[in-house]
Amino acid sequence: MTTRPDQRQSNDLRPIQITRHFTRHAHGSVLVCFGDTKVIVTATVEERVPRHIHVLREESTGWLTAEYAMLPGATNTRTQRDRQKISGRTAEIQRLIGRTLRASVDLTKVGSRTIHIDADVIQADGGTRVAAITGGYVALVDCLNKLVADGMLQALPPLNPIAAVSVGMVAGNAVLDLNYDEDSTAEVDANIVMNAEGQLIELQLSSERSPLTRAQLDSLVDLASEGIQKLFQAQQDALADTSGSQKSMELV
């Protein structure tokens, strides 16, 4: 195993913390922390679906969409707010979050309503999108459970848990859950999303400084799978708490 600058082994996650019921008004909300990366994710419900969903789909179905933002003080230099037009990076990340979370729930069972996932990065140290997806699933489950509790749904729709993590080749070594320093120097970096069956939902990979062999790709996918299994446990531990108070579940 390779020891990294923060003393983690190559297959170690950063400390993972999922705090549910983080805000008062959203149907579901979490603060998710991957080390020093901190993201607030909320799930709220609108009692209608976009027009294009009616046009494209004959059956009655719901919809899920996502928005993502990096708050101005989230990085070491101030990030400009997206006021007029969102950046290409922001658009790509929020499409990723929406796409992957749609794969976790049977939207035909949520009625003609839209679930809005909002991910706001309050502190960034690498892996903001994978933190948003992993925490977003917990917020989504809390949102759906509230719809059931409020009598808006008769039963919880079928769910298939998803989680996401970053992996990369750093100084020739495959490492899990990159922080910013590692991500900025990686020869290859990837964001991988999987479901509870270990099936790939999404794989985003770029060769930044050197090409990747098929054997290295397989090692990165295996490493991500190992980390994602731990993230599933963190999600389950968080969701198992039914006290209704603000709680955090930490995986170190």
PDB file of C-alpha atoms in Angstrom:
ATOM      1  CA  MET A   1       0.000   0.000   0.000  1.00  0.00           C
ATOM      2  CA  THR A   2       1.144   3.527  -0.786  1.00  0.00           C
ATOM      3  CA  THR A   3       1.225   6.124   1.994  1.00  0.00           C
ATOM      4  CA  ARG A   4      -0.137   9.492   0.864  1.00  0.00           C
ATOM      5  CA  PRO A   5       0.665  13.033   2.070  1.00  0.00           C
ATOM      6  CA  ASP A   6      -2.250  12.918   4.535  1.00  0.00           C
ATOM      7  CA  GLN A   7      -1.029   9.502   5.778  1.00  0.00           C
ATOM      8  CA  ARG A   8      -3.882   7.575   4.204  1.00  0.00           C
ATOM      9  CA  GLN A   9      -3.208   4.294   2.455  1.00  0.00           C
ATOM     10  CA  SER A  10      -3.993   4.107  -1.257  1.00  0.00           C
ATOM     11  CA  ASN A  11      -7.334   2.371  -0.594  1.00  0.00           C
ATOM     12  CA  ASP A  12      -8.454   4.633   2.276  1.00  0.00           C
ATOM     13  CA  LEU A  13     -11.373   7.013   2.094  1.00  0.00           C
ATOM     14  CA  ARG A  14     -11.150  10.351   3.808  1.00  0.00           C
ATOM     15  CA  PRO A  15     -13.320  10.640   6.948  1.00  0.00           C
ATOM     16  CA  ILE A  16     -16.912  10.505   5.645  1.00  0.00           C
ATOM     17  CA  GLN A  17     -19.688  12.214   7.556  1.00  0.00           C
ATOM     18  CA  ILE A  18     -23.379  12.359   6.638  1.00  0.00           C
ATOM     19  CA  THR A  19     -25.560  14.634   8.769  1.00  0.00           C
ATOM     20  CA  ARG A  20     -29.285  14.288   8.071  1.00  0.00           C
ATOM     21  CA  HIS A  21     -32.078  16.845   8.660  1.00  0.00           C
ATOM     22  CA  PHE A  22     -29.483  19.587   8.271  1.00  0.00           C
ATOM     23  CA  THR A  23     -31.986  22.265   7.246  1.00  0.00           C
ATOM     24  CA  ARG A  24     -35.563  22.741   8.416  1.00  0.00           C
ATOM     25  CA  HIS A  25     -37.763  23.319   5.374  1.00  0.00           C
ATOM     26  CA  ALA A  26     -36.578  20.899   2.669  1.00  0.00           C
ATOM     27  CA  HIS A  27     -38.238  17.497   2.402  1.00  0.00           C
ATOM     28  CA  GLY A  28     -34.772  15.968   2.758  1.00  0.00           C
ATOM     29  CA  SER A  29     -31.451  17.589   3.574  1.00  0.00           C
ATOM     30  CA  VAL A  30     -27.947  16.485   4.461  1.00  0.00           C
ATOM     31  CA  LEU A  31     -24.531  17.913   5.101  1.00  0.00           C
ATOM     32  CA  VAL A  32     -22.098  15.457   3.525  1.00  0.00           C
ATOM     33  CA  CYS A  33     -18.377  15.698   4.206  1.00  0.00           C
ATOM     34  CA  PHE A  34     -15.636  13.870   2.356  1.00  0.00           C
ATOM     35  CA  GLY A  35     -12.704  15.044   4.459  1.00  0.00           C
ATOM     36  CA  ASP A  36     -12.513  18.812   4.022  1.00  0.00           C
ATOM     37  CA  THR A  37     -15.033  18.809   1.174  1.00  0.00           C
ATOM     38  CA  LYS A  38     -18.416  19.847   2.571  1.00  0.00           C
ATOM     39  CA  VAL A  39     -21.645  19.925   0.559  1.00  0.00           C
ATOM     40  CA  ILE A  40     -25.198  20.743   1.615  1.00  0.00           C
ATOM     41  CA  VAL A  41     -27.682  18.707  -0.427  1.00  0.00           C
ATOM     42  CA  THR A  42     -31.435  19.283  -0.225  1.00  0.00           C
ATOM     43  CA  ALA A  43     -34.357  17.495  -1.861  1.00  0.00           C
ATOM     44  CA  THR A  44     -37.599  19.413  -2.338  1.00  0.00           C
ATOM     45  CA  VAL A  45     -40.821  18.570  -4.154  1.00  0.00           C
ATOM     46  CA  GLU A  46     -42.821  20.488  -6.739  1.00  0.00           C
ATOM     47  CA  GLU A  47     -46.313  19.253  -7.568  1.00  0.00           C
ATOM     48  CA  ARG A  48     -45.850  19.178 -11.327  1.00  0.00           C
ATOM     49  CA  VAL A  49     -43.439  17.839 -13.906  1.00  0.00           C
ATOM     50  CA  PRO A  50     -41.755  19.692 -16.778  1.00  0.00           C
ATOM     51  CA  ARG A  51     -43.756  19.910 -19.989  1.00  0.00           C
ATOM     52  CA  HIS A  52     -41.250  17.831 -21.942  1.00  0.00           C
ATOM     53  CA  ILE A  53     -41.864  14.876 -19.619  1.00  0.00           C
ATOM     54  CA  HIS A  54     -45.551  14.877 -20.593  1.00  0.00           C
ATOM     55  CA  VAL A  55     -44.627  15.110 -24.266  1.00  0.00           C
ATOM     56  CA  LEU A  56     -41.974  12.373 -24.272  1.00  0.00           C
ATOM     57  CA  ARG A  57     -43.627   9.872 -21.943  1.00  0.00           C
ATOM     58  CA  GLU A  58     -47.122   8.493 -22.237  1.00  0.00           C
ATOM     59  CA  GLU A  59     -47.337   6.995 -18.764  1.00  0.00           C
ATOM     60  CA  SER A  60     -47.829   9.082 -15.662  1.00  0.00           C
ATOM     61  CA  THR A  61     -44.414   9.626 -14.134  1.00  0.00           C
ATOM     62  CA  GLY A  62     -42.474  11.922 -11.926  1.00  0.00           C
ATOM     63  CA  TRP A  63     -39.160  13.613 -12.583  1.00  0.00           C
ATOM     64  CA  LEU A  64     -35.932  14.349 -10.757  1.00  0.00           C
ATOM     65  CA  THR A  65     -33.561  17.158 -11.628  1.00  0.00           C
ATOM     66  CA  ALA A  66     -30.498  18.665  -9.966  1.00  0.00           C
ATOM     67  CA  GLU A  67     -28.717  21.967  -9.553  1.00  0.00           C
ATOM     68  CA  TYR A  68     -25.147  22.431  -8.331  1.00  0.00           C
ATOM     69  CA  ALA A  69     -23.290  25.485  -7.134  1.00  0.00           C
ATOM     70  CA  MET A  70     -19.900  26.302  -5.703  1.00  0.00           C
ATOM     71  CA  LEU A  71     -20.425  29.025  -3.120  1.00  0.00           C
ATOM     72  CA  PRO A  72     -18.064  32.032  -3.344  1.00  0.00           C
ATOM     73  CA  GLY A  73     -16.027  31.165  -0.248  1.00  0.00           C
ATOM     74  CA  ALA A  74     -15.743  27.441  -0.964  1.00  0.00           C
ATOM     75  CA  THR A  75     -12.225  27.659  -2.408  1.00  0.00           C
ATOM     76  CA  ASN A  76      -9.035  29.534  -1.566  1.00  0.00           C
ATOM     77  CA  THR A  77      -9.907  32.187  -4.154  1.00  0.00           C
ATOM     78  CA  ARG A  78     -13.438  33.583  -4.381  1.00  0.00           C
ATOM     79  CA  THR A  79     -15.667  31.817  -6.889  1.00  0.00           C
ATOM     80  CA  GLN A  80     -17.992  34.069  -8.887  1.00  0.00           C
ATOM     81  CA  ARG A  81     -21.671  33.229  -8.553  1.00  0.00           C
ATOM     82  CA  ASP A  82     -23.397  31.944 -11.699  1.00  0.00           C
ATOM     83  CA  ARG A  83     -25.876  34.795 -12.091  1.00  0.00           C
ATOM     84  CA  GLN A  84     -26.593  35.086 -15.806  1.00  0.00           C
ATOM     85  CA  LYS A  85     -25.393  31.827 -17.294  1.00  0.00           C
ATOM     86  CA  ILE A  86     -23.975  28.764 -15.567  1.00  0.00           C
ATOM     87  CA  SER A  87     -20.511  27.590 -16.523  1.00  0.00           C
ATOM     88  CA  GLY A  88     -19.936  24.488 -18.611  1.00  0.00           C
ATOM     89  CA  ARG A  89     -18.459  22.714 -15.588  1.00  0.00           C
ATOM     90  CA  THR A  90     -21.505  23.500 -13.441  1.00  0.00           C
ATOM     91  CA  ALA A  91     -23.903  22.321 -16.167  1.00  0.00           C
ATOM     92  CA  GLU A  92     -21.983  19.073 -16.605  1.00  0.00           C
ATOM     93  CA  ILE A  93     -21.912  18.337 -12.866  1.00  0.00           C
ATOM     94  CA  GLN A  94     -25.588  19.008 -12.259  1.00  0.00           C
ATOM     95  CA  ARG A  95     -26.560  16.846 -15.225  1.00  0.00           C
ATOM     96  CA  LEU A  96     -24.407  14.078 -13.743  1.00  0.00           C
ATOM     97  CA  ILE A  97     -26.085  14.382 -10.331  1.00  0.00           C
ATOM     98  CA  GLY A  98     -29.577  14.353 -11.823  1.00  0.00           C
ATOM     99  CA  ARG A  99     -28.819  11.470 -14.207  1.00  0.00           C
ATOM    100  CA  THR A 100     -27.344   9.219 -11.568  1.00  0.00           C
ATOM    101  CA  LEU A 101     -29.977   9.879  -8.910  1.00  0.00           C
ATOM    102  CA  ARG A 102     -32.743   9.200 -11.446  1.00  0.00           C
ATOM    103  CA  ALA A 103     -31.194   5.746 -11.804  1.00  0.00           C
ATOM    104  CA  SER A 104     -31.787   5.085  -8.096  1.00  0.00           C
ATOM    105  CA  VAL A 105     -35.579   5.483  -7.964  1.00  0.00           C
ATOM    106  CA  ASP A 106     -38.608   4.274  -9.931  1.00  0.00           C
ATOM    107  CA  LEU A 107     -40.019   7.650 -10.943  1.00  0.00           C
ATOM    108  CA  THR A 108     -43.236   6.093 -12.249  1.00  0.00           C
ATOM    109  CA  LYS A 109     -44.145   5.531  -8.581  1.00  0.00           C
ATOM    110  CA  VAL A 110     -43.703   9.100  -7.311  1.00  0.00           C
ATOM    111  CA  GLY A 111     -46.729  10.667  -9.019  1.00  0.00           C
ATOM    112  CA  SER A 112     -46.767  13.708 -11.295  1.00  0.00           C
ATOM    113  CA  ARG A 113     -44.270  15.668  -9.266  1.00  0.00           C
ATOM    114  CA  THR A 114     -40.681  16.851  -9.594  1.00  0.00           C
ATOM    115  CA  ILE A 115     -37.975  16.219  -7.019  1.00  0.00           C
ATOM    116  CA  HIS A 116     -35.367  18.972  -7.034  1.00  0.00           C
ATOM    117  CA  ILE A 117     -31.907  18.058  -5.759  1.00  0.00           C
ATOM    118  CA  ASP A 118     -29.826  21.126  -4.873  1.00  0.00           C
ATOM    119  CA  ALA A 119     -26.149  20.628  -4.084  1.00  0.00           C
ATOM    120  CA  ASP A 120     -24.282  23.631  -2.690  1.00  0.00           C
ATOM    121  CA  VAL A 121     -20.564  23.280  -2.035  1.00  0.00           C
ATOM    122  CA  ILE A 122     -19.618  25.277   1.054  1.00  0.00           C
ATOM    123  CA  GLN A 123     -16.018  24.031   1.163  1.00  0.00           C
ATOM    124  CA  ALA A 124     -14.120  22.313  -1.646  1.00  0.00           C
ATOM    125  CA  ASP A 125     -11.133  19.992  -1.369  1.00  0.00           C
ATOM    126  CA  GLY A 126     -11.727  17.649  -4.299  1.00  0.00           C
ATOM    127  CA  GLY A 127     -14.566  15.217  -4.985  1.00  0.00           C
ATOM    128  CA  THR A 128     -17.457  17.683  -4.726  1.00  0.00           C
ATOM    129  CA  ARG A 129     -19.586  15.909  -7.341  1.00  0.00           C
ATOM    130  CA  VAL A 130     -19.178  12.441  -5.835  1.00  0.00           C
ATOM    131  CA  ALA A 131     -19.951  13.818  -2.375  1.00  0.00           C
ATOM    132  CA  ALA A 132     -23.092  15.467  -3.793  1.00  0.00           C
ATOM    133  CA  ILE A 133     -24.257  12.190  -5.348  1.00  0.00           C
ATOM    134  CA  THR A 134     -23.551  10.102  -2.237  1.00  0.00           C
ATOM    135  CA  GLY A 135     -25.248  12.585   0.077  1.00  0.00           C
ATOM    136  CA  GLY A 136     -27.955  13.266  -2.480  1.00  0.00           C
ATOM    137  CA  TYR A 137     -29.171   9.677  -2.278  1.00  0.00           C
ATOM    138  CA  VAL A 138     -29.702  10.039   1.482  1.00  0.00           C
ATOM    139  CA  ALA A 139     -31.546  13.339   0.997  1.00  0.00           C
ATOM    140  CA  LEU A 140     -33.702  11.688  -1.683  1.00  0.00           C
ATOM    141  CA  VAL A 141     -34.676   8.808   0.599  1.00  0.00           C
ATOM    142  CA  ASP A 142     -35.605  11.220   3.393  1.00  0.00           C
ATOM    143  CA  CYS A 143     -37.642  13.230   0.887  1.00  0.00           C
ATOM    144  CA  LEU A 144     -39.578  10.178  -0.283  1.00  0.00           C
ATOM    145  CA  ASN A 145     -40.176   9.007   3.287  1.00  0.00           C
ATOM    146  CA  LYS A 146     -41.637  12.415   4.106  1.00  0.00           C
ATOM    147  CA  LEU A 147     -44.018  12.137   1.145  1.00  0.00           C
ATOM    148  CA  VAL A 148     -45.183   8.797   2.547  1.00  0.00           C
ATOM    149  CA  ALA A 149     -45.512  10.203   6.077  1.00  0.00           C
ATOM    150  CA  ASP A 150     -47.529  13.152   4.766  1.00  0.00           C
ATOM    151  CA  GLY A 151     -49.892  10.828   2.874  1.00  0.00           C
ATOM    152  CA  MET A 152     -48.763  12.037  -0.548  1.00  0.00           C
ATOM    153  CA  LEU A 153     -47.454   8.589  -1.450  1.00  0.00           C
ATOM    154  CA  GLN A 154     -48.978   5.296  -0.351  1.00  0.00           C
ATOM    155  CA  ALA A 155     -45.625   3.525  -0.189  1.00  0.00           C
ATOM    156  CA  LEU A 156     -41.949   4.162  -0.704  1.00  0.00           C
ATOM    157  CA  PRO A 157     -41.063   3.711  -4.395  1.00  0.00           C
ATOM    158  CA  PRO A 158     -38.577   0.967  -5.332  1.00  0.00           C
ATOM    159  CA  LEU A 159     -35.045   2.213  -4.661  1.00  0.00           C
ATOM    160  CA  ASN A 160     -31.610   1.023  -5.720  1.00  0.00           C
ATOM    161  CA  PRO A 161     -28.924   2.728  -3.620  1.00  0.00           C
ATOM    162  CA  ILE A 162     -26.148   4.531  -5.469  1.00  0.00           C
ATOM    163  CA  ALA A 163     -22.915   6.091  -4.278  1.00  0.00           C
ATOM    164  CA  ALA A 164     -19.924   7.669  -5.956  1.00  0.00           C
ATOM    165  CA  VAL A 165     -16.213   8.143  -5.362  1.00  0.00           C
ATOM    166  CA  SER A 166     -13.154   9.484  -7.135  1.00  0.00           C
ATOM    167  CA  VAL A 167     -10.090   7.411  -8.020  1.00  0.00           C
ATOM    168  CA  GLY A 168      -6.914   8.235  -9.880  1.00  0.00           C
ATOM    169  CA  MET A 169      -3.332   7.483 -10.771  1.00  0.00           C
ATOM    170  CA  VAL A 170      -1.049   9.677  -8.674  1.00  0.00           C
ATOM    171  CA  ALA A 171       2.734   9.297  -9.021  1.00  0.00           C
ATOM    172  CA  GLY A 172       2.084   6.005 -10.763  1.00  0.00           C
ATOM    173  CA  ASN A 173      -0.139   4.587  -8.004  1.00  0.00           C
ATOM    174  CA  ALA A 174      -3.876   3.908  -8.000  1.00  0.00           C
ATOM    175  CA  VAL A 175      -5.472   5.847  -5.127  1.00  0.00           C
ATOM    176  CA  LEU A 176      -8.973   6.243  -3.756  1.00  0.00           C
ATOM    177  CA  ASP A 177     -10.906   9.426  -2.917  1.00  0.00           C
ATOM    178  CA  LEU A 178      -8.556  12.152  -4.140  1.00  0.00           C
ATOM    179  CA  ASN A 179      -8.290  15.448  -2.318  1.00  0.00           C
ATOM    180  CA  TYR A 180      -7.556  18.628  -4.260  1.00  0.00           C
ATOM    181  CA  ASP A 181      -3.768  18.357  -4.108  1.00  0.00           C
ATOM    182  CA  GLU A 182      -3.895  14.806  -5.461  1.00  0.00           C
ATOM    183  CA  ASP A 183      -6.507  15.622  -8.076  1.00  0.00           C
ATOM    184  CA  SER A 184      -4.518  18.574  -9.380  1.00  0.00           C
ATOM    185  CA  THR A 185      -1.387  16.460  -9.911  1.00  0.00           C
ATOM    186  CA  ALA A 186      -2.966  13.155 -10.988  1.00  0.00           C
ATOM    187  CA  GLU A 187      -1.883  11.531 -14.226  1.00  0.00           C
ATOM    188  CA  VAL A 188      -5.401  10.097 -14.535  1.00  0.00           C
ATOM    189  CA  ASP A 189      -8.532  10.915 -12.559  1.00  0.00           C
ATOM    190  CA  ALA A 190     -11.983   9.374 -12.609  1.00  0.00           C
ATOM    191  CA  ASN A 191     -15.381   9.718 -10.934  1.00  0.00           C
ATOM    192  CA  ILE A 192     -17.253   6.421 -10.632  1.00  0.00           C
ATOM    193  CA  VAL A 193     -20.886   5.850  -9.658  1.00  0.00           C
ATOM    194  CA  MET A 194     -22.196   2.379  -8.802  1.00  0.00           C
ATOM    195  CA  ASN A 195     -25.393   0.832  -7.520  1.00  0.00           C
ATOM    196  CA  ALA A 196     -25.796  -1.661  -4.701  1.00  0.00           C
ATOM    197  CA  GLU A 197     -25.304  -4.584  -7.099  1.00  0.00           C
ATOM    198  CA  GLY A 198     -21.882  -3.257  -8.027  1.00  0.00           C
ATOM    199  CA  GLN A 199     -23.060  -2.242 -11.490  1.00  0.00           C
ATOM    200  CA  LEU A 200     -21.597   0.872 -13.071  1.00  0.00           C
ATOM    201  CA  ILE A 201     -24.006   3.795 -13.376  1.00  0.00           C
ATOM    202  CA  GLU A 202     -21.458   6.291 -14.640  1.00  0.00           C
ATOM    203  CA  LEU A 203     -17.708   6.397 -15.241  1.00  0.00           C
ATOM    204  CA  GLN A 204     -16.057   9.729 -16.010  1.00  0.00           C
ATOM    205  CA  LEU A 205     -12.339   9.356 -16.711  1.00  0.00           C
ATOM    206  CA  SER A 206      -9.713  11.610 -18.191  1.00  0.00           C
ATOM    207  CA  SER A 207      -6.043  11.022 -18.884  1.00  0.00           C
ATOM    208  CA  GLU A 208      -4.447  14.262 -17.737  1.00  0.00           C
ATOM    209  CA  ARG A 209      -0.752  13.533 -18.125  1.00  0.00           C
ATOM    210  CA  SER A 210      -0.278   9.973 -19.373  1.00  0.00           C
ATOM    211  CA  PRO A 211      -2.340   7.251 -21.059  1.00  0.00           C
ATOM    212  CA  LEU A 212      -4.020   4.494 -19.087  1.00  0.00           C
ATOM    213  CA  THR A 213      -3.666   0.769 -19.684  1.00  0.00           C
ATOM    214  CA  ARG A 214      -6.626  -1.600 -19.536  1.00  0.00           C
ATOM    215  CA  ALA A 215      -5.105  -3.258 -16.459  1.00  0.00           C
ATOM    216  CA  GLN A 216      -4.844   0.123 -14.720  1.00  0.00           C
ATOM    217  CA  LEU A 217      -8.456   0.916 -15.627  1.00  0.00           C
ATOM    218  CA  ASP A 218      -9.585  -2.374 -14.089  1.00  0.00           C
ATOM    219  CA  SER A 219      -7.582  -1.614 -10.936  1.00  0.00           C
ATOM    220  CA  LEU A 220      -9.237   1.798 -10.643  1.00  0.00           C
ATOM    221  CA  VAL A 221     -12.733   0.327 -11.028  1.00  0.00           C
ATOM    222  CA  ASP A 222     -11.945  -2.343  -8.412  1.00  0.00           C
ATOM    223  CA  LEU A 223     -10.590   0.311  -6.054  1.00  0.00           C
ATOM    224  CA  ALA A 224     -13.706   2.458  -6.538  1.00  0.00           C
ATOM    225  CA  SER A 225     -15.937  -0.550  -5.877  1.00  0.00           C
ATOM    226  CA  GLU A 226     -14.134  -1.187  -2.593  1.00  0.00           C
ATOM    227  CA  GLY A 227     -14.634   2.411  -1.508  1.00  0.00           C
ATOM    228  CA  ILE A 228     -18.248   2.578  -2.650  1.00  0.00           C
ATOM    229  CA  GLN A 229     -19.152  -0.439  -0.524  1.00  0.00           C
ATOM    230  CA  LYS A 230     -17.970   1.554   2.498  1.00  0.00           C
ATOM    231  CA  LEU A 231     -20.016   4.541   1.345  1.00  0.00           C
ATOM    232  CA  PHE A 232     -23.119   2.340   1.116  1.00  0.00           C
ATOM    233  CA  GLN A 233     -22.533   1.366   4.734  1.00  0.00           C
ATOM    234  CA  ALA A 234     -22.233   5.034   5.718  1.00  0.00           C
ATOM    235  CA  GLN A 235     -25.517   5.778   3.928  1.00  0.00           C
ATOM    236  CA  GLN A 236     -27.254   2.851   5.610  1.00  0.00           C
ATOM    237  CA  ASP A 237     -25.943   3.836   9.032  1.00  0.00           C
ATOM    238  CA  ALA A 238     -27.219   7.378   8.538  1.00  0.00           C
ATOM    239  CA  LEU A 239     -30.635   6.255   7.312  1.00  0.00           C
ATOM    240  CA  ALA A 240     -30.970   3.689  10.113  1.00  0.00           C
ATOM    241  CA  ASP A 241     -31.198   6.486  12.657  1.00  0.00           C
ATOM    242  CA  THR A 242     -34.908   7.198  13.146  1.00  0.00           C
ATOM    243  CA  SER A 243     -34.709   9.580  16.078  1.00  0.00           C
ATOM    244  CA  GLY A 244     -35.793  12.503  13.893  1.00  0.00           C
ATOM    245  CA  SER A 245     -33.144  14.784  15.368  1.00  0.00           C
ATOM    246  CA  GLN A 246     -30.133  16.138  13.573  1.00  0.00           C
ATOM    247  CA  LYS A 247     -27.617  13.311  13.603  1.00  0.00           C
ATOM    248  CA  SER A 248     -24.300  12.640  11.958  1.00  0.00           C
ATOM    249  CA  MET A 249     -22.934   9.267  10.960  1.00  0.00           C
ATOM    250  CA  GLU A 250     -19.195   9.195  10.481  1.00  0.00           C
ATOM    251  CA  LEU A 251     -17.046   6.681   8.640  1.00  0.00           C
ATOM    252  CA  VAL A 252     -13.320   7.034   9.316  1.00  0.00           C
TER     253      VAL A 252
END
